[in-house]
Amino acid sequence: MTEAKEAILLVGGKGTRLRPLTVHTPKPMVPAAGVPFLSHQLARARAAGVEHIVLATSYLAEVFEPYFGDGSGLGLHIEYVTELEPLGTGGAIRNAASRLTAAPDEPVLVFNGDILTGLDIRALAATHTASGADVSLHLTRVEDPRAFGLVPTDGDGRVTAFLEKPETPEQIVTDQINAGAYVFRRSVIDTVPAGRPVSVERETFPGLLTAGAHLQGMVDSTYWLDLGTPQAFVRGSADLVLGRAPSPAVPGRCGDRLVLPDASVAPDAKIGGGSVIGEGALVGAGARIDGSAILAGAVVGPGAVIEDSLVGAGARIGERTVLSGAVVGDGARIGADNELRDGIRVWCGAVLPDGAVRFSSDQ
Ligand code: GTP
């Protein structure tokens, strides 16, 4: 069996720079379970036998290179390719291919950079080799497929179509969706047009099907989460800490919480649900933190209650303030006795006085 030793990791595109986290760090570098999210993907790829990774980005490689360098610290060889303008998923794969060393018939893994999953990467590569496919895709099943493009397969797992988001119940012909991990036969990547934006889902894959290519789906219903929203990101971080999402890059043992070095937590503070307390962060007396990520250097005042929320680096949360489903940007200062709920976003550096906001359901 030919093991896949090379991978392209897609970490560019329009939405990745600052949105949607309101945190100054680009999304792939925002800490999840204490390390930049990308670390988990790199470590998982390494554990599956990948040796060479091309990081395809459409903004500055300087964001990634100082942290990951040439990858040797992770046992990898990492190269960086930067697009002048975002080229879309297919265009980015084509652009990164100049750095691949695989022979035309060999497999190359491709990962979307915003997915957290327990996918058995070796099994995907093995399925690809065994089926002789041109491209193989990880498919996952979702309860409500209405928000996704659908990928039906036949009895042998061969992809039969790529369908746009269904608009009527009749159009929901399967609950299988593209889970954002692929194996390409190296030579297939060269058929993607160079130098212009190309979407794999809307152009490359449908085009390959029309041309009679063999696209194989592997349904694997392991842990899978699209980190497209801040709430999903917070969930993913907690699931990494709890061990529900497996990653060799979680620093320390999995458990109910992760308190990083130099963080200071009052003895009677209650921290659980996979919460992370970042380096140098302070948590005051009687605070309760559940399912949340408190980034480095943030300060949580006494008696504050924080659930399912992200508190950016260096932000300050005042005494007794309640956060639920909130995102507070880096360096923001929230005064005492505020109540911020349900998807609220506080911009980086913003200042909210004591007792300025409370939540009312108007009941
Ligand atoms: P298209 O298939 O190109 O239409 O993108 P999409 O909207 O289906 O992709 P999505 O936004 O879901 O992004 C999937 C992954 O590809 C994410 O990890 C993105 O960071 C990455 N990505 C999306 N567009 C680009 C791009 O233009 N360049 C690079 N390098 N990566 C991208």
Short mmCIF file of C-alpha atoms and ligand atoms in Angstrom, two decimals:
data_model
loop_
_atom_site.label_atom_id
_atom_site.label_comp_id
_atom_site.label_asym_id
_atom_site.label_seq_id
_atom_site.Cartn_x
_atom_site.Cartn_y
_atom_site.Cartn_z
CA MET A 1 0.00 0.00 0.00
CA THR A 2 1.26 3.49 -0.81
CA GLU A 3 1.02 5.60 2.32
CA ALA A 4 0.17 9.27 1.85
CA LYS A 5 3.26 11.14 2.98
CA GLU A 6 2.37 14.58 1.63
CA ALA A 7 -0.47 16.92 2.47
CA ILE A 8 -1.75 20.36 1.55
CA LEU A 9 -3.41 22.28 4.37
CA LEU A 10 -5.78 25.06 3.26
CA VAL A 11 -5.66 28.01 5.63
CA GLY A 12 -6.47 30.98 3.44
CA GLY A 13 -9.59 32.53 1.99
CA LYS A 14 -11.62 35.58 2.72
CA GLY A 15 -12.98 34.74 6.14
CA THR A 16 -9.83 33.61 7.86
CA ARG A 17 -7.96 36.75 8.73
CA LEU A 18 -9.85 38.49 11.51
CA ARG A 19 -13.43 37.40 11.30
CA PRO A 20 -15.35 35.92 12.92
CA LEU A 21 -13.62 35.77 16.26
CA THR A 22 -13.08 39.50 16.84
CA VAL A 23 -9.71 38.39 18.13
CA HIS A 24 -6.65 39.98 16.51
CA THR A 25 -5.11 36.60 15.75
CA PRO A 26 -5.92 34.93 12.42
CA LYS A 27 -8.35 32.10 12.93
CA PRO A 28 -5.98 29.14 12.40
CA MET A 29 -3.68 30.61 15.06
CA VAL A 30 -6.33 31.24 17.72
CA PRO A 31 -5.57 28.85 20.58
CA ALA A 32 -7.81 25.81 20.91
CA ALA A 33 -7.00 23.76 24.00
CA GLY A 34 -3.97 25.93 24.60
CA VAL A 35 -2.19 25.76 21.23
CA PRO A 36 -2.94 27.36 17.85
CA PHE A 37 -5.75 25.43 16.26
CA LEU A 38 -3.49 24.50 13.34
CA SER A 39 -1.21 22.56 15.70
CA HIS A 40 -3.90 19.94 16.14
CA GLN A 41 -4.23 19.35 12.42
CA LEU A 42 -0.48 19.22 11.91
CA ALA A 43 -0.01 16.77 14.79
CA ARG A 44 -2.84 14.55 13.59
CA ALA A 45 -1.41 14.46 10.06
CA ARG A 46 2.03 13.59 11.44
CA ALA A 47 0.56 10.80 13.56
CA ALA A 48 -1.00 9.37 10.37
CA GLY A 49 2.38 9.14 8.65
CA VAL A 50 2.47 12.47 6.80
CA GLU A 51 5.98 13.89 6.51
CA HIS A 52 5.70 16.92 4.21
CA ILE A 53 3.01 19.59 4.50
CA VAL A 54 2.42 22.55 2.22
CA LEU A 55 0.52 25.27 4.01
CA ALA A 56 -1.55 27.13 1.41
CA THR A 57 -2.48 30.59 2.57
CA SER A 58 -3.74 33.74 0.93
CA TYR A 59 -2.31 36.07 3.51
CA LEU A 60 1.05 36.50 5.13
CA ALA A 61 3.01 33.35 5.80
CA GLU A 62 4.71 35.46 8.50
CA VAL A 63 1.71 34.65 10.66
CA PHE A 64 2.55 30.95 10.65
CA GLU A 65 6.28 30.70 10.04
CA PRO A 66 7.54 32.18 13.32
CA TYR A 67 5.51 29.59 15.20
CA PHE A 68 5.84 26.45 13.11
CA GLY A 69 9.09 27.22 11.27
CA ASP A 70 10.25 24.42 9.00
CA GLY A 71 8.13 21.97 11.00
CA SER A 72 11.06 20.01 12.38
CA GLY A 73 9.84 20.61 15.95
CA LEU A 74 6.76 18.60 14.99
CA GLY A 75 8.69 15.98 13.05
CA LEU A 76 7.43 17.49 9.79
CA HIS A 77 8.79 19.37 6.82
CA ILE A 78 6.49 22.38 6.38
CA GLU A 79 6.54 24.73 3.41
CA TYR A 80 4.48 27.88 2.98
CA VAL A 81 2.82 29.08 -0.21
CA THR A 82 1.08 32.45 -0.32
CA GLU A 83 -1.48 33.45 -2.95
CA LEU A 84 -1.48 37.09 -4.06
CA GLU A 85 -5.29 36.97 -4.19
CA PRO A 86 -7.38 34.17 -2.64
CA LEU A 87 -7.66 31.44 -5.26
CA GLY A 88 -10.46 29.43 -3.65
CA THR A 89 -10.02 25.89 -2.43
CA GLY A 90 -9.22 24.35 -5.83
CA GLY A 91 -6.99 27.24 -6.92
CA ALA A 92 -5.08 27.02 -3.64
CA ILE A 93 -4.49 23.29 -4.07
CA ARG A 94 -3.24 23.86 -7.63
CA ASN A 95 -1.00 26.69 -6.47
CA ALA A 96 0.51 24.62 -3.64
CA ALA A 97 1.20 21.65 -5.91
CA SER A 98 4.45 23.19 -7.18
CA ARG A 99 6.00 22.18 -3.84
CA LEU A 100 4.86 18.54 -3.93
CA THR A 101 7.35 15.79 -4.56
CA ALA A 102 4.90 12.90 -4.98
CA ALA A 103 5.03 10.93 -8.25
CA PRO A 104 2.03 11.38 -10.61
CA ASP A 105 0.31 8.22 -9.37
CA GLU A 106 0.92 8.81 -5.67
CA PRO A 107 -1.66 10.08 -3.19
CA VAL A 108 -1.68 13.59 -1.76
CA LEU A 109 -3.85 14.48 1.22
CA VAL A 110 -5.71 17.79 1.34
CA PHE A 111 -7.29 19.20 4.49
CA ASN A 112 -9.57 22.17 5.02
CA GLY A 113 -7.94 24.16 7.78
CA ASP A 114 -11.11 24.93 9.72
CA ILE A 115 -12.30 21.42 10.53
CA LEU A 116 -11.78 19.58 13.77
CA THR A 117 -12.24 15.86 13.33
CA GLY A 118 -11.26 12.46 14.60
CA LEU A 119 -11.08 11.13 11.02
CA ASP A 120 -8.92 8.03 10.57
CA ILE A 121 -6.60 9.59 8.01
CA ARG A 122 -4.81 6.32 7.27
CA ALA A 123 -8.17 4.67 6.56
CA LEU A 124 -9.04 7.40 4.06
CA ALA A 125 -5.71 6.89 2.30
CA ALA A 126 -6.19 3.11 2.35
CA THR A 127 -9.70 3.44 0.88
CA HIS A 128 -8.27 5.62 -1.84
CA THR A 129 -5.56 3.14 -2.77
CA ALA A 130 -7.86 0.12 -2.58
CA SER A 131 -10.55 1.68 -4.78
CA GLY A 132 -8.11 3.09 -7.33
CA ALA A 133 -10.00 6.38 -7.24
CA ASP A 134 -8.84 9.65 -8.77
CA VAL A 135 -10.01 11.55 -5.69
CA SER A 136 -11.35 10.24 -2.38
CA LEU A 137 -13.38 12.30 0.05
CA HIS A 138 -14.21 12.03 3.71
CA LEU A 139 -17.98 12.27 4.04
CA THR A 140 -19.78 12.77 7.30
CA ARG A 141 -23.45 12.40 8.18
CA VAL A 142 -25.37 15.34 9.61
CA GLU A 143 -28.78 15.42 11.24
CA ASP A 144 -29.94 18.47 9.33
CA PRO A 145 -28.36 18.53 5.86
CA ARG A 146 -30.18 21.68 4.74
CA ALA A 147 -27.20 23.95 5.36
CA PHE A 148 -24.77 21.83 3.32
CA GLY A 149 -24.03 20.68 -0.19
CA LEU A 150 -24.87 16.97 -0.38
CA VAL A 151 -22.68 14.14 -1.65
CA PRO A 152 -24.65 10.97 -2.49
CA THR A 153 -22.78 7.72 -3.16
CA ASP A 154 -23.72 4.39 -4.74
CA GLY A 155 -23.53 0.95 -3.10
CA ASP A 156 -19.75 0.82 -3.66
CA GLY A 157 -19.17 4.23 -2.09
CA ARG A 158 -18.64 5.92 -5.45
CA VAL A 159 -19.74 9.54 -5.50
CA THR A 160 -22.69 10.00 -7.88
CA ALA A 161 -23.24 13.77 -7.64
CA PHE A 162 -22.39 17.01 -5.88
CA LEU A 163 -25.65 18.70 -5.03
CA GLU A 164 -26.11 22.32 -3.97
CA LYS A 165 -27.79 23.07 -0.63
CA PRO A 166 -31.25 21.43 -0.76
CA GLU A 167 -34.19 23.84 -0.86
CA THR A 168 -37.08 21.37 -0.71
CA PRO A 169 -37.51 18.14 1.32
CA GLU A 170 -37.40 16.12 -1.94
CA GLN A 171 -33.93 17.45 -2.62
CA ILE A 172 -32.60 15.91 0.59
CA VAL A 173 -31.52 12.66 -1.05
CA THR A 174 -28.80 11.86 1.49
CA ASP A 175 -27.46 13.04 4.84
CA GLN A 176 -23.85 12.77 3.62
CA ILE A 177 -21.82 15.95 3.29
CA ASN A 178 -18.29 16.81 2.25
CA ALA A 179 -16.25 16.79 5.45
CA GLY A 180 -13.26 18.70 4.05
CA ALA A 181 -10.55 16.02 3.85
CA TYR A 182 -9.48 14.54 0.52
CA VAL A 183 -6.94 12.31 -1.14
CA PHE A 184 -6.03 13.36 -4.67
CA ARG A 185 -4.01 11.31 -7.09
CA ARG A 186 -1.12 13.73 -7.66
CA SER A 187 -1.68 13.99 -11.42
CA VAL A 188 -5.33 15.01 -10.93
CA ILE A 189 -4.23 18.23 -9.22
CA ASP A 190 -2.56 19.33 -12.46
CA THR A 191 -5.92 19.27 -14.23
CA VAL A 192 -7.16 22.16 -12.03
CA PRO A 193 -6.75 25.45 -13.92
CA ALA A 194 -3.86 27.56 -12.61
CA GLY A 195 -3.87 31.25 -11.76
CA ARG A 196 -7.58 31.87 -11.18
CA PRO A 197 -10.06 31.19 -8.38
CA VAL A 198 -11.45 27.66 -8.46
CA SER A 199 -13.81 25.98 -5.98
CA VAL A 200 -13.29 22.24 -5.53
CA GLU A 201 -16.90 21.68 -4.52
CA ARG A 202 -18.52 23.79 -7.19
CA GLU A 203 -16.11 23.31 -10.08
CA THR A 204 -13.38 20.69 -9.71
CA PHE A 205 -15.37 17.77 -8.28
CA PRO A 206 -18.49 18.19 -10.47
CA GLY A 207 -16.20 18.64 -13.50
CA LEU A 208 -14.31 15.46 -12.70
CA LEU A 209 -17.58 13.52 -12.36
CA THR A 210 -18.80 14.81 -15.70
CA ALA A 211 -15.51 13.76 -17.28
CA GLY A 212 -16.03 10.22 -15.95
CA ALA A 213 -13.45 10.31 -13.18
CA HIS A 214 -13.73 8.01 -10.17
CA LEU A 215 -14.54 9.89 -6.96
CA GLN A 216 -14.76 7.70 -3.92
CA GLY A 217 -16.55 8.65 -0.71
CA MET A 218 -15.59 7.29 2.69
CA VAL A 219 -18.31 7.81 5.27
CA ASP A 220 -16.73 8.10 8.68
CA SER A 221 -19.03 9.34 11.40
CA THR A 222 -16.36 10.07 13.96
CA TYR A 223 -16.12 13.44 15.74
CA TRP A 224 -16.51 16.24 13.21
CA LEU A 225 -16.94 19.95 13.72
CA ASP A 226 -16.79 22.87 11.28
CA LEU A 227 -15.19 25.73 13.19
CA GLY A 228 -16.80 28.36 11.00
CA THR A 229 -18.43 30.22 13.88
CA PRO A 230 -16.94 31.42 17.17
CA GLN A 231 -19.40 29.26 19.07
CA ALA A 232 -18.19 26.20 17.20
CA PHE A 233 -14.62 27.22 17.92
CA VAL A 234 -15.29 27.41 21.66
CA ARG A 235 -17.06 24.03 21.47
CA GLY A 236 -14.10 22.53 19.60
CA SER A 237 -11.61 23.81 22.15
CA ALA A 238 -13.65 22.29 24.98
CA ASP A 239 -14.01 18.98 23.13
CA LEU A 240 -10.23 18.82 22.66
CA VAL A 241 -9.71 19.36 26.39
CA LEU A 242 -12.38 16.79 27.25
CA GLY A 243 -10.79 14.29 24.86
CA ARG A 244 -13.89 14.00 22.68
CA ALA A 245 -11.90 15.36 19.76
CA PRO A 246 -8.64 13.41 19.67
CA SER A 247 -5.41 15.35 19.15
CA PRO A 248 -1.82 14.57 20.11
CA ALA A 249 -1.17 18.32 20.40
CA VAL A 250 -3.27 18.95 23.53
CA PRO A 251 -0.71 20.04 26.12
CA GLY A 252 -1.19 17.81 29.13
CA ARG A 253 -3.75 15.18 29.96
CA CYS A 254 -7.34 15.47 28.78
CA GLY A 255 -9.87 16.20 31.47
CA ASP A 256 -12.48 18.60 32.68
CA ARG A 257 -10.20 21.61 32.38
CA LEU A 258 -6.82 22.75 31.19
CA VAL A 259 -4.95 25.34 33.23
CA LEU A 260 -1.81 26.48 31.43
CA PRO A 261 1.48 27.45 33.07
CA ASP A 262 1.59 30.70 35.00
CA ALA A 263 -2.19 30.99 35.12
CA SER A 264 -3.51 31.78 38.55
CA VAL A 265 -6.87 30.43 39.66
CA ALA A 266 -8.47 31.26 43.02
CA PRO A 267 -8.93 28.08 45.07
CA ASP A 268 -12.72 28.40 45.22
CA ALA A 269 -13.18 29.20 41.53
CA LYS A 270 -15.04 26.45 39.65
CA ILE A 271 -13.70 25.55 36.23
CA GLY A 272 -15.08 22.73 34.11
CA GLY A 273 -16.69 21.54 30.90
CA GLY A 274 -13.38 21.50 29.03
CA SER A 275 -12.50 25.14 29.82
CA VAL A 276 -9.00 26.41 29.14
CA ILE A 277 -7.29 29.02 31.27
CA GLY A 278 -4.48 30.49 29.16
CA GLU A 279 -0.94 31.31 30.20
CA GLY A 280 -0.71 34.09 32.73
CA ALA A 281 -4.49 34.46 33.00
CA LEU A 282 -6.04 35.27 36.39
CA VAL A 283 -9.33 33.88 37.69
CA GLY A 284 -10.74 35.58 40.79
CA ALA A 285 -12.44 34.16 43.86
CA GLY A 286 -15.76 32.42 43.35
CA ALA A 287 -15.71 32.74 39.56
CA ARG A 288 -17.42 29.98 37.57
CA ILE A 289 -16.15 29.05 34.12
CA ASP A 290 -17.75 26.33 32.03
CA GLY A 291 -17.02 25.19 28.45
CA SER A 292 -15.06 28.37 27.75
CA ALA A 293 -11.67 29.48 26.49
CA ILE A 294 -9.91 32.20 28.47
CA LEU A 295 -6.90 33.24 26.41
CA ALA A 296 -3.47 34.26 27.65
CA GLY A 297 -3.20 37.10 30.13
CA ALA A 298 -6.97 37.63 30.48
CA VAL A 299 -8.38 38.54 33.88
CA VAL A 300 -11.67 37.17 35.18
CA GLY A 301 -12.93 39.10 38.19
CA PRO A 302 -14.31 37.60 41.40
CA GLY A 303 -17.76 36.11 41.09
CA ALA A 304 -17.88 36.32 37.30
CA VAL A 305 -19.79 33.55 35.50
CA ILE A 306 -18.57 32.53 32.06
CA GLU A 307 -20.10 29.76 29.98
CA ASP A 308 -19.61 28.71 26.36
CA SER A 309 -17.64 31.89 25.70
CA LEU A 310 -14.31 33.05 24.38
CA VAL A 311 -12.36 35.70 26.27
CA GLY A 312 -9.54 37.13 24.15
CA ALA A 313 -5.94 37.61 25.17
CA GLY A 314 -5.45 40.30 27.79
CA ALA A 315 -9.18 41.04 28.09
CA ARG A 316 -10.63 41.88 31.53
CA ILE A 317 -13.99 40.69 32.79
CA GLY A 318 -15.32 42.62 35.78
CA GLU A 319 -16.67 41.25 39.06
CA ARG A 320 -19.97 39.37 38.88
CA THR A 321 -20.25 39.89 35.13
CA VAL A 322 -22.04 37.07 33.31
CA LEU A 323 -20.98 35.88 29.85
CA SER A 324 -22.92 33.18 28.04
CA GLY A 325 -22.29 32.39 24.39
CA ALA A 326 -20.21 35.57 24.14
CA VAL A 327 -16.97 36.46 22.38
CA VAL A 328 -14.81 39.15 23.93
CA GLY A 329 -11.98 40.40 21.72
CA ASP A 330 -8.35 40.73 22.75
CA GLY A 331 -7.71 43.53 25.21
CA ALA A 332 -11.38 44.46 25.72
CA ARG A 333 -12.41 45.62 29.20
CA ILE A 334 -15.84 44.67 30.50
CA GLY A 335 -16.77 46.38 33.74
CA ALA A 336 -18.44 44.76 36.75
CA ASP A 337 -22.07 43.58 36.80
CA ASN A 338 -22.69 43.27 33.08
CA GLU A 339 -24.66 40.48 31.45
CA LEU A 340 -23.66 39.55 27.91
CA ARG A 341 -25.38 36.66 26.20
CA ASP A 342 -26.38 34.83 23.06
CA GLY A 343 -23.84 35.52 20.38
CA ILE A 344 -22.75 38.96 21.52
CA ARG A 345 -19.36 40.10 20.15
CA VAL A 346 -17.27 42.65 21.96
CA TRP A 347 -14.64 44.10 19.67
CA CYS A 348 -10.94 44.04 20.48
CA GLY A 349 -9.98 46.82 22.88
CA ALA A 350 -13.57 47.95 23.47
CA VAL A 351 -14.43 49.29 26.91
CA LEU A 352 -17.74 48.68 28.67
CA PRO A 353 -18.36 50.48 31.99
CA ASP A 354 -19.69 48.82 35.15
CA GLY A 355 -23.35 47.83 34.97
CA ALA A 356 -23.72 49.00 31.36
CA VAL A 357 -25.50 46.02 29.75
CA ARG A 358 -28.02 43.58 31.01
CA PHE A 359 -29.99 40.98 29.14
CA SER A 360 -33.75 40.90 29.00
CA SER A 361 -35.83 38.41 27.10
CA ASP A 362 -38.73 40.89 27.35
CA GLN A 363 -40.95 38.24 28.88
P1 GTP B 1 -14.50 27.37 -2.33
O1 GTP B 1 -14.62 25.87 -2.46
O2 GTP B 1 -13.23 27.88 -2.90
O3 GTP B 1 -15.70 28.11 -2.80
O4 GTP B 1 -14.44 27.69 -0.81
P2 GTP B 1 -15.50 27.30 0.28
O5 GTP B 1 -16.26 28.54 0.65
O6 GTP B 1 -16.24 26.07 -0.03
O7 GTP B 1 -14.47 26.94 1.36
P3 GTP B 1 -14.52 27.27 2.85
O8 GTP B 1 -14.71 28.73 3.04
O9 GTP B 1 -15.43 26.30 3.51
O10 GTP B 1 -13.03 26.94 3.24
C1 GTP B 1 -12.56 25.63 3.29
C2 GTP B 1 -11.09 25.70 3.69
O11 GTP B 1 -10.36 26.22 2.59
C3 GTP B 1 -10.82 26.63 4.87
O12 GTP B 1 -9.84 26.01 5.67
C4 GTP B 1 -10.28 27.88 4.23
O13 GTP B 1 -9.30 28.48 5.06
C5 GTP B 1 -9.65 27.36 2.97
N1 GTP B 1 -9.77 28.31 1.86
C6 GTP B 1 -10.92 28.84 1.34
N2 GTP B 1 -10.64 29.68 0.34
C7 GTP B 1 -9.29 29.70 0.22
C8 GTP B 1 -8.37 30.42 -0.64
O14 GTP B 1 -8.76 31.21 -1.47
N3 GTP B 1 -7.04 30.16 -0.46
C9 GTP B 1 -6.57 29.29 0.48
N4 GTP B 1 -5.26 29.10 0.58
N5 GTP B 1 -7.39 28.61 1.30
C10 GTP B 1 -8.73 28.82 1.18
#
